């Protein structure tokens, strides 16, 4: 029996469901982050002491920067998941882009947007 070169349509459908679930959660989280960023200065503390205000602004800036980074990572994650859906459509999903072999299902269930097996990923470092 020859080695399997791609996942069956049923298997691809299972991955599509996993990805769609992760995608809707990721988009919800991203939208939430963007709402927080847009309304960042809605709880102003103008009536408190200047010292407290300065400290507050410092922590707001830091958390705003962290939130921007998180949102950027989330956006990248969403793009990765959307690209995985395209690969499912093209029936190229789950194929290691270096070796051309199938990425183990366990890895794809954990990291559904993976394009490399753990071995390929380690060999690149």
PDB file of C-alpha atoms in Angstrom, residues 13-85:
ATOM      1  CA  UNK A  13     -14.309  18.456   6.308  1.00  0.00           C
ATOM      2  CA  UNK A  14     -13.381  17.669   9.933  1.00  0.00           C
ATOM      3  CA  UNK A  15     -10.489  20.152   9.709  1.00  0.00           C
ATOM      4  CA  UNK A  16     -12.745  22.740   8.055  1.00  0.00           C
ATOM      5  CA  UNK A  17     -15.093  22.573  11.069  1.00  0.00           C
ATOM      6  CA  UNK A  18     -12.196  22.908  13.537  1.00  0.00           C
ATOM      7  CA  UNK A  19     -10.837  25.898  11.585  1.00  0.00           C
ATOM      8  CA  UNK A  20     -14.229  27.593  11.252  1.00  0.00           C
ATOM      9  CA  UNK A  21     -14.769  27.273  15.034  1.00  0.00           C
ATOM     10  CA  UNK A  22     -11.337  28.743  15.772  1.00  0.00           C
ATOM     11  CA  UNK A  23     -11.889  31.429  13.151  1.00  0.00           C
ATOM     12  CA  UNK A  24     -15.162  32.652  14.646  1.00  0.00           C
ATOM     13  CA  UNK A  25     -13.577  32.799  18.124  1.00  0.00           C
ATOM     14  CA  UNK A  26     -10.484  34.566  16.774  1.00  0.00           C
ATOM     15  CA  UNK A  27     -12.585  37.145  14.912  1.00  0.00           C
ATOM     16  CA  UNK A  28     -14.725  37.733  18.007  1.00  0.00           C
ATOM     17  CA  UNK A  29     -11.602  38.289  20.138  1.00  0.00           C
ATOM     18  CA  UNK A  30     -10.085  40.565  17.491  1.00  0.00           C
ATOM     19  CA  UNK A  31     -13.270  42.660  17.257  1.00  0.00           C
ATOM     20  CA  UNK A  32     -13.328  42.937  21.036  1.00  0.00           C
ATOM     21  CA  UNK A  33      -9.696  44.146  21.089  1.00  0.00           C
ATOM     22  CA  UNK A  34     -10.429  46.704  18.394  1.00  0.00           C
ATOM     23  CA  UNK A  35     -13.469  48.005  20.309  1.00  0.00           C
ATOM     24  CA  UNK A  36     -11.334  48.413  23.438  1.00  0.00           C
ATOM     25  CA  UNK A  37      -8.653  50.232  21.423  1.00  0.00           C
ATOM     26  CA  UNK A  38     -11.210  52.563  19.820  1.00  0.00           C
ATOM     27  CA  UNK A  39     -12.782  53.435  23.186  1.00  0.00           C
ATOM     28  CA  UNK A  40      -9.515  53.502  25.133  1.00  0.00           C
ATOM     29  CA  UNK A  41     -10.083  56.939  26.627  1.00  0.00           C
ATOM     30  CA  UNK A  42     -13.753  56.555  27.541  1.00  0.00           C
ATOM     31  CA  UNK A  43     -13.098  56.200  31.307  1.00  0.00           C
ATOM     32  CA  UNK A  44     -11.197  59.419  31.808  1.00  0.00           C
ATOM     33  CA  UNK A  45      -9.915  60.302  35.277  1.00  0.00           C
ATOM     34  CA  UNK A  46      -9.602  64.092  34.901  1.00  0.00           C
ATOM     35  CA  UNK A  47     -10.881  64.762  38.411  1.00  0.00           C
ATOM     36  CA  UNK A  48      -8.095  62.872  40.202  1.00  0.00           C
ATOM     37  CA  UNK A  49      -4.661  64.108  41.247  1.00  0.00           C
ATOM     38  CA  UNK A  50      -2.048  64.929  38.522  1.00  0.00           C
ATOM     39  CA  UNK A  51       0.365  62.291  39.884  1.00  0.00           C
ATOM     40  CA  UNK A  52      -2.240  59.575  39.638  1.00  0.00           C
ATOM     41  CA  UNK A  53      -3.156  60.834  36.161  1.00  0.00           C
ATOM     42  CA  UNK A  54       0.471  60.554  34.987  1.00  0.00           C
ATOM     43  CA  UNK A  55       0.768  57.006  36.355  1.00  0.00           C
ATOM     44  CA  UNK A  56      -2.552  56.100  34.815  1.00  0.00           C
ATOM     45  CA  UNK A  57      -1.526  57.453  31.391  1.00  0.00           C
ATOM     46  CA  UNK A  58       1.709  55.458  31.559  1.00  0.00           C
ATOM     47  CA  UNK A  59      -0.098  52.193  32.216  1.00  0.00           C
ATOM     48  CA  UNK A  60      -2.755  53.024  29.638  1.00  0.00           C
ATOM     49  CA  UNK A  61      -0.081  53.567  26.995  1.00  0.00           C
ATOM     50  CA  UNK A  62       1.615  50.305  27.872  1.00  0.00           C
ATOM     51  CA  UNK A  63      -1.586  48.296  27.855  1.00  0.00           C
ATOM     52  CA  UNK A  64      -2.638  50.006  24.631  1.00  0.00           C
ATOM     53  CA  UNK A  65       0.656  48.973  22.990  1.00  0.00           C
ATOM     54  CA  UNK A  66       0.218  45.421  24.304  1.00  0.00           C
ATOM     55  CA  UNK A  67      -3.323  45.368  22.982  1.00  0.00           C
ATOM     56  CA  UNK A  68      -2.154  46.591  19.568  1.00  0.00           C
ATOM     57  CA  UNK A  69       0.447  43.788  19.491  1.00  0.00           C
ATOM     58  CA  UNK A  70      -2.148  41.220  20.558  1.00  0.00           C
ATOM     59  CA  UNK A  71      -4.548  42.475  17.892  1.00  0.00           C
ATOM     60  CA  UNK A  72      -1.795  42.224  15.253  1.00  0.00           C
ATOM     61  CA  UNK A  73      -1.012  38.639  16.318  1.00  0.00           C
ATOM     62  CA  UNK A  74      -4.713  37.827  16.273  1.00  0.00           C
ATOM     63  CA  UNK A  75      -5.024  39.267  12.769  1.00  0.00           C
ATOM     64  CA  UNK A  76      -2.086  37.136  11.618  1.00  0.00           C
ATOM     65  CA  UNK A  77      -3.728  34.071  13.210  1.00  0.00           C
ATOM     66  CA  UNK A  78      -6.997  34.838  11.385  1.00  0.00           C
ATOM     67  CA  UNK A  79      -5.114  35.169   8.075  1.00  0.00           C
ATOM     68  CA  UNK A  80      -3.389  31.838   8.752  1.00  0.00           C
ATOM     69  CA  UNK A  81      -6.729  30.144   9.389  1.00  0.00           C
ATOM     70  CA  UNK A  82      -8.267  31.694   6.270  1.00  0.00           C
ATOM     71  CA  UNK A  83      -5.288  30.497   4.211  1.00  0.00           C
ATOM     72  CA  UNK A  84      -5.819  27.000   5.666  1.00  0.00           C
ATOM     73  CA  UNK A  85      -9.442  27.093   4.446  1.00  0.00           C
TER      74      UNK A  85
END
